[in-house]
mmCIF file of C-alpha atoms in Angstrom:
data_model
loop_
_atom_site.group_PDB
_atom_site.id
_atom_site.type_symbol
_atom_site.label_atom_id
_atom_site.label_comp_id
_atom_site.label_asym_id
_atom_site.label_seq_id
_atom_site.Cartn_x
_atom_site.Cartn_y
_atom_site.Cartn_z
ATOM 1 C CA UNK A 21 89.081 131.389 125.048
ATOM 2 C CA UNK A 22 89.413 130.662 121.207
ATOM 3 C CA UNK A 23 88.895 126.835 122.330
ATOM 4 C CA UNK A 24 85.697 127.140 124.755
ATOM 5 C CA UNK A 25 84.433 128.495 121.658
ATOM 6 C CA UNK A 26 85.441 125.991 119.801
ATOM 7 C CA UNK A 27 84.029 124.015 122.286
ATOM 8 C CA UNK A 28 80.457 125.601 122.277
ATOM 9 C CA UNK A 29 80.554 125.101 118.246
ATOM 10 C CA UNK A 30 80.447 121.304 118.578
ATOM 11 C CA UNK A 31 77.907 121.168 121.067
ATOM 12 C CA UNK A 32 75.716 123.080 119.773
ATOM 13 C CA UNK A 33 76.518 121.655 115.972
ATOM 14 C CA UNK A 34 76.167 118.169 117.829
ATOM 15 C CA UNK A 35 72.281 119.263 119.289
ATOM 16 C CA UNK A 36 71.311 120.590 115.827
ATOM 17 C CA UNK A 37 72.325 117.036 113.893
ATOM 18 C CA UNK A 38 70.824 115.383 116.923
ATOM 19 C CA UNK A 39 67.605 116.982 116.183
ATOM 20 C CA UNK A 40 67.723 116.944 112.654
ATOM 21 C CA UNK A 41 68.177 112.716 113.253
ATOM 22 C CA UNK A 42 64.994 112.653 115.591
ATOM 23 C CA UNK A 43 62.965 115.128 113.123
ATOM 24 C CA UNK A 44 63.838 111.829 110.241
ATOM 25 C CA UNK A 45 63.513 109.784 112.650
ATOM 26 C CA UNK A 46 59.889 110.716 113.913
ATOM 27 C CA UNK A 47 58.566 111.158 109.896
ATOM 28 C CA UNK A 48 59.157 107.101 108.833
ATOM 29 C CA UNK A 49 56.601 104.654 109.211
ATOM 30 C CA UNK A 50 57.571 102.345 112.101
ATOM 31 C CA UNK A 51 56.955 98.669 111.015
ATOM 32 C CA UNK A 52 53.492 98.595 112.535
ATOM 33 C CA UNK A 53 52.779 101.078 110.060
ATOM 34 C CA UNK A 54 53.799 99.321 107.137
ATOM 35 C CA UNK A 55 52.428 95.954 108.307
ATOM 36 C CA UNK A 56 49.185 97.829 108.110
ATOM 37 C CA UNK A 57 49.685 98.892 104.519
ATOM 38 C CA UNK A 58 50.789 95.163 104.163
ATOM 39 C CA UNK A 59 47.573 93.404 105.240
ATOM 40 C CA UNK A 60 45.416 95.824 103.806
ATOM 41 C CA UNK A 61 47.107 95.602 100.641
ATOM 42 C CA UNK A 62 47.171 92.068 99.997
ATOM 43 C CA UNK A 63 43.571 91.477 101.744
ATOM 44 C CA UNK A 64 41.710 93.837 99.615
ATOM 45 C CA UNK A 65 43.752 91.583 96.364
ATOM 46 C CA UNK A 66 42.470 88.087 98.086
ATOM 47 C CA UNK A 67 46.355 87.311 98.093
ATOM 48 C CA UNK A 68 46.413 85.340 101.050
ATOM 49 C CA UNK A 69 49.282 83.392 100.565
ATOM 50 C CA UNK A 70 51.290 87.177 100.895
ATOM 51 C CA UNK A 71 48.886 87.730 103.500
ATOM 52 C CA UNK A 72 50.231 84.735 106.276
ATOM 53 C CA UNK A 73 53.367 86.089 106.035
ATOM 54 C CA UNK A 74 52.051 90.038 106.612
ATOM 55 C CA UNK A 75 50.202 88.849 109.226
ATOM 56 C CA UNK A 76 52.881 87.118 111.361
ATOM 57 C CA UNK A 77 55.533 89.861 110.183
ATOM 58 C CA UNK A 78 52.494 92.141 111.641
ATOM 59 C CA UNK A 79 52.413 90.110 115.196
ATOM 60 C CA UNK A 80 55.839 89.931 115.570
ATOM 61 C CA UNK A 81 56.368 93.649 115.011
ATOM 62 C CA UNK A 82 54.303 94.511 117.459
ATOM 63 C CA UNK A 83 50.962 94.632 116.367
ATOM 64 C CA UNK A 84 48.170 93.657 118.989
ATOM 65 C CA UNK A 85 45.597 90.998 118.176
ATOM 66 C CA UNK A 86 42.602 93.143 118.249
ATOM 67 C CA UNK A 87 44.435 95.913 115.582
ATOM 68 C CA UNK A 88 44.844 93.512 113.057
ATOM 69 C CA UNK A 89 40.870 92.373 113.424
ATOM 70 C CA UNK A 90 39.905 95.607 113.371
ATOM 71 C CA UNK A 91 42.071 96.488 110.320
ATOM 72 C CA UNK A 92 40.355 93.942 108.511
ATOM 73 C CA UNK A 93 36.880 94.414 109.553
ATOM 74 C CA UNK A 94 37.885 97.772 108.318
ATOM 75 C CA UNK A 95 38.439 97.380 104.872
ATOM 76 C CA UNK A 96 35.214 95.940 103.939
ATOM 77 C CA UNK A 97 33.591 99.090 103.259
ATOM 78 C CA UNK A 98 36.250 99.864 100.496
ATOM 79 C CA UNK A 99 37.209 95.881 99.272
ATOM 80 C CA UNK A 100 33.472 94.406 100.534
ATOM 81 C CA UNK A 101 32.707 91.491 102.604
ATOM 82 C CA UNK A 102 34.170 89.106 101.089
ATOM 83 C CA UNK A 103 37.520 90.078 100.772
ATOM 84 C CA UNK A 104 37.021 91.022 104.361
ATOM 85 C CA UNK A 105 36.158 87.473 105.300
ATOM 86 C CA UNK A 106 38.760 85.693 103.768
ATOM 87 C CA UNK A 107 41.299 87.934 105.677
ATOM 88 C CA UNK A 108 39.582 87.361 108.989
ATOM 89 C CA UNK A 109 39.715 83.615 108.072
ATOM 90 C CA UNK A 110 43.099 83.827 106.799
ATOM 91 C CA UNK A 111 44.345 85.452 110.015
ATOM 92 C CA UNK A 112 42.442 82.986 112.518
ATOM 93 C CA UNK A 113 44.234 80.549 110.662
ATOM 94 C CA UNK A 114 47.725 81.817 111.574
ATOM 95 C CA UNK A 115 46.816 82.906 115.160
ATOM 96 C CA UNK A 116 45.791 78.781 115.468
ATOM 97 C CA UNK A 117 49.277 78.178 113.582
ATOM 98 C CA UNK A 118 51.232 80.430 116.021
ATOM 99 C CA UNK A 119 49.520 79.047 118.932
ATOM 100 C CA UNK A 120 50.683 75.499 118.435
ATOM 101 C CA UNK A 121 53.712 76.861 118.406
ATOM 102 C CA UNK A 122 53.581 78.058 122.052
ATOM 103 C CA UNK A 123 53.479 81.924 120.454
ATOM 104 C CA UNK A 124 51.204 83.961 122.728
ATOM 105 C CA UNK A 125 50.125 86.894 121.026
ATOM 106 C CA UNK A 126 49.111 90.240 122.416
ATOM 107 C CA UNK A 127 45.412 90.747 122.629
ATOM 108 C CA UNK A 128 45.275 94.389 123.015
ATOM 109 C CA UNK A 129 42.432 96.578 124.326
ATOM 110 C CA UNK A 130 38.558 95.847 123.007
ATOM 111 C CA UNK A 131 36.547 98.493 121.257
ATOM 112 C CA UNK A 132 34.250 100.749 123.124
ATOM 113 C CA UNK A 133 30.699 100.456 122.979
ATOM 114 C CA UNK A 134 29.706 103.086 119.963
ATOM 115 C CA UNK A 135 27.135 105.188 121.952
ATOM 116 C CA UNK A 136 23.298 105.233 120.274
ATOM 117 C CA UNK A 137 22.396 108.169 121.811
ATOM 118 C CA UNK A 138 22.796 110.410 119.170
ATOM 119 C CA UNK A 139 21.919 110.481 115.864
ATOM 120 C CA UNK A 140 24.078 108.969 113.509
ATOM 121 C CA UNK A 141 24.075 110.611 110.789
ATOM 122 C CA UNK A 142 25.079 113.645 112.896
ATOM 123 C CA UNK A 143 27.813 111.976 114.299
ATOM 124 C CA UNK A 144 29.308 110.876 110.870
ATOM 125 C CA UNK A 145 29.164 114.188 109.517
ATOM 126 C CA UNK A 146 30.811 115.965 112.294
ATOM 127 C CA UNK A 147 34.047 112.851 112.064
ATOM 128 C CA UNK A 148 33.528 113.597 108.060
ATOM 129 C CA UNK A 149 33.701 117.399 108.672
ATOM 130 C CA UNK A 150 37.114 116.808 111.405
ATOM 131 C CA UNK A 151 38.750 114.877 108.648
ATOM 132 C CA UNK A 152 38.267 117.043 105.646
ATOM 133 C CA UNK A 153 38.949 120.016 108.149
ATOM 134 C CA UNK A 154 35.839 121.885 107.031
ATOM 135 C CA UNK A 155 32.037 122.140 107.073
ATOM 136 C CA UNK A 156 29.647 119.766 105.212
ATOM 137 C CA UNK A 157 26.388 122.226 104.768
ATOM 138 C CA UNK A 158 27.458 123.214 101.827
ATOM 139 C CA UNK A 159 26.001 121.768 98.457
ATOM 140 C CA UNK A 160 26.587 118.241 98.324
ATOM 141 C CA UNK A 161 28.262 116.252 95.107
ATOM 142 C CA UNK A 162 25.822 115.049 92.519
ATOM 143 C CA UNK A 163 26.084 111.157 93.715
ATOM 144 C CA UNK A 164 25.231 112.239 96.402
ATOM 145 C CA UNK A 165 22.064 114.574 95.371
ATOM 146 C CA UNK A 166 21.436 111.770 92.709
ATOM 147 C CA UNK A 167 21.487 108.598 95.675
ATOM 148 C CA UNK A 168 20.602 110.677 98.971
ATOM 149 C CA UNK A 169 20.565 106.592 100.354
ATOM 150 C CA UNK A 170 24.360 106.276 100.132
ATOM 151 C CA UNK A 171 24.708 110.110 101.610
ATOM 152 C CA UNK A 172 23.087 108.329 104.521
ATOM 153 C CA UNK A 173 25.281 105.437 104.366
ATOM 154 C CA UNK A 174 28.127 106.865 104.538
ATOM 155 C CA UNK A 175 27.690 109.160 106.995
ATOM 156 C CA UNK A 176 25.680 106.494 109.258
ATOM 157 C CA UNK A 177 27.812 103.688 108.492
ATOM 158 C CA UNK A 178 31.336 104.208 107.497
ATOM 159 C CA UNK A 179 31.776 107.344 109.421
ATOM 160 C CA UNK A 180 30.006 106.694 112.696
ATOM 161 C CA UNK A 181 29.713 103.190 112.905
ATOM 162 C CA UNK A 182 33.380 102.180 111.972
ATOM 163 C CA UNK A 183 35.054 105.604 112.195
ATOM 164 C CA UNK A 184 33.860 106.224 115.669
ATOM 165 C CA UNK A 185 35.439 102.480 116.641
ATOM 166 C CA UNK A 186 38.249 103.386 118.928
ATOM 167 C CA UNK A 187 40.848 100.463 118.819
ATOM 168 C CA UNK A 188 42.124 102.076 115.206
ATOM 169 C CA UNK A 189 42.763 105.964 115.007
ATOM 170 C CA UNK A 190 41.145 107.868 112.802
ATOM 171 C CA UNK A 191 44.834 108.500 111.546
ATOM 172 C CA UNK A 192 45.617 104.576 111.115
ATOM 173 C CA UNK A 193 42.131 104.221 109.174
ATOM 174 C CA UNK A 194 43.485 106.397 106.933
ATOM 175 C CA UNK A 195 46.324 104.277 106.111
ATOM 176 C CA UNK A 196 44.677 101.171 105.782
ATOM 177 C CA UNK A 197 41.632 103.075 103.623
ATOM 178 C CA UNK A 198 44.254 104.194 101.120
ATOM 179 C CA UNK A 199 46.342 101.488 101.383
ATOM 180 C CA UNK A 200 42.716 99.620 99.827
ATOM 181 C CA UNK A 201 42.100 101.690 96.880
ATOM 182 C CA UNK A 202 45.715 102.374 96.123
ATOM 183 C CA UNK A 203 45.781 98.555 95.808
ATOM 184 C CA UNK A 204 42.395 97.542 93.956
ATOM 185 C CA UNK A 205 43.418 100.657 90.826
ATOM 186 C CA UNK A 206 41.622 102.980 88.747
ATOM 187 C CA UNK A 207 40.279 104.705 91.714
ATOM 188 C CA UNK A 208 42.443 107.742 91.550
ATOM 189 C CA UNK A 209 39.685 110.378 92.693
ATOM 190 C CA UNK A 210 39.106 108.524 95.372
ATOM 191 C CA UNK A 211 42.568 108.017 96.030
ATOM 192 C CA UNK A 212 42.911 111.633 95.871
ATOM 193 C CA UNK A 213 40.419 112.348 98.133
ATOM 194 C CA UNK A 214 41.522 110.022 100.770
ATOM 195 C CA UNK A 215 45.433 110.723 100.390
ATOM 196 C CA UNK A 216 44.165 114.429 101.128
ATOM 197 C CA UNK A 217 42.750 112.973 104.425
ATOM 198 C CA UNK A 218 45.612 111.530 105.551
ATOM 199 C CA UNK A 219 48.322 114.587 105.276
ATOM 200 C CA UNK A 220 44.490 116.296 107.032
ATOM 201 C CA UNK A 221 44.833 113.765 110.100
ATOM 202 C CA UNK A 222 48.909 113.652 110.579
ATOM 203 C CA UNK A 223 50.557 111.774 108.228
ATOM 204 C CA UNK A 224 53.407 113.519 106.831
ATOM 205 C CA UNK A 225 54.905 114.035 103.184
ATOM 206 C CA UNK A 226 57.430 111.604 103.770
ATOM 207 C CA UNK A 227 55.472 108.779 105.294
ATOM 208 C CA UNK A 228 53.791 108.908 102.031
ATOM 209 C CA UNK A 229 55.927 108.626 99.930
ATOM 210 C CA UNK A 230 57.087 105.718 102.165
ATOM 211 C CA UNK A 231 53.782 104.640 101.557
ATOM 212 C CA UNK A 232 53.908 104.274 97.721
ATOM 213 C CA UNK A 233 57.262 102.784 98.140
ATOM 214 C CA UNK A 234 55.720 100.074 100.266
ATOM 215 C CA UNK A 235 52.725 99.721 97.626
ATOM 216 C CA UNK A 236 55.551 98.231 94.745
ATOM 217 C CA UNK A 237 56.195 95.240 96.722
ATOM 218 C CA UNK A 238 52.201 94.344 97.124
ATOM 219 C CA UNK A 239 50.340 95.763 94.215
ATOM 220 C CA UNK A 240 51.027 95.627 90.422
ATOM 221 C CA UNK A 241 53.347 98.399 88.962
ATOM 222 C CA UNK A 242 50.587 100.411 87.283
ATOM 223 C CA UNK A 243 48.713 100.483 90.686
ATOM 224 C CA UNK A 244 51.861 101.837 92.690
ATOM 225 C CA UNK A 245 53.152 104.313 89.591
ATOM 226 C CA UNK A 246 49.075 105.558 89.848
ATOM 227 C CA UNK A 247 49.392 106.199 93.637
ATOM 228 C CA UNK A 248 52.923 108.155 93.566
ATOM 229 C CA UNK A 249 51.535 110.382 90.403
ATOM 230 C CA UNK A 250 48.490 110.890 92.584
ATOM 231 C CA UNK A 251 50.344 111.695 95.726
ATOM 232 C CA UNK A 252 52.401 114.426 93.877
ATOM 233 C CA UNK A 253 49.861 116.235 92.225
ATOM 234 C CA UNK A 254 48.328 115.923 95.594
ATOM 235 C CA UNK A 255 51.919 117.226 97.301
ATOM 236 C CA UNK A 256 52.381 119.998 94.339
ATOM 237 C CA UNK A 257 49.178 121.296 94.540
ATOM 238 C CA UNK A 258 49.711 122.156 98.511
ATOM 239 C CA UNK A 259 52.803 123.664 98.245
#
């Protein structure tokens, strides 16, 4: 009797560290993950030479043609188009390099046609309003009040136009948004805002802190130490 029990203590010890190693397990970023925070990172910098070698680190990991595009078509509306450019010019580059090779990459699904039926500004405030996990009708900030044109822009453009683009998640735009202006600096409230976003759409505590960990190795040291003092006022402030 005394050993059944016995018995019944390792199992059920062995299910509980089997779950606590899949609840770990589950919270890392899986190297797709962090070759988005890679290209991102060194795009928005123009460090292209860093940026070959995320980019075929990326493919080889897993990451589908059309991810990577849209990951850098992406980032223009934090890093602009010519950063944007250069990275889509950089990566046609390798995908000619790895073909030559007798590599054949992984295309991946297309985007879906963005429908034009409704109005856009309507549509980017309700993705705005699902990200920030509240309504908009409130009063707006004072850039906004002072330039009503880039209240329109944004919600037109970033948030309906690319948001609404289907190939990325609204969760993996996230990533590669912050992983932008972690990596350009001195954008902290920003930073804030959009670090706030992620933990809003999924990502968890520990993924960003992976995240910062990840920034050392692309971005300069006051750029990274900004991000992690960001992240845990952000992390404080929600416990």
């Amino acid at each position: 009797m005394k050993m059944r029990l016995i018995m019944c203590l390792f199992i059920v010890l062995g299910y509980q560290l089997n779950a606590q190693n899949t609840e770990v397990a589950t919270v890392r970023l899986s190297e797709q993950e962090k070759g988005i925070i890679l290209i991102a990172s060194y795009t928005a910098q123009g460090k292209l030479v860093n940026l070959r070698d995320a980019l075929n680190e990326g493919l080889n990991n897993g990451l589908t043609i059309n991810e990577i595009k849209e990951v850098l078509v992406h980032l223009y509306a934090y890093a602009g188009f010519p950063r944007s450019i250069r990275g889509l010019q950089t990566f046609l580059g390798v995908l000619d390099d790895r073909k030559s090779k007798g590599i054949i990459d992984e295309r991946g699904v297309e985007a879906s046609p963005i429908s034009e039926t409704q109005d856009k500004y309507d549509i980017g405030k309700k993705i705005l309003e699902s990200l920030v996990g509240r309504s908009l009708d409130g009063p707006k900030p004072a850039y906004q009040e002072f330039s009503p044109e880039v209240d329109r822009f944004l919600k037109e453009h970033l948030f309906a136009d690319i948001f609404e683009r289907d190939v990325l998640s609204h969760k993996q735009r996230e990533l590669v948004t912050i992983s932008v202006i972690a990596s350009l600096g001195t954008l902290e409230p920003m930073l804030k805002s959009h670090l706030n976003l992620s933990l809003n759409v999924g990502w968890q505590q520990e993924q960003l802190l992976q995240f910062t960990k990840v920034l050392e190795g692309t971005t300069t040291t006051e750029n990274a130490t900004a991000a992690k003092i960001v992240l845990k006022e952000i992390l404080d402030n929600r416990k």
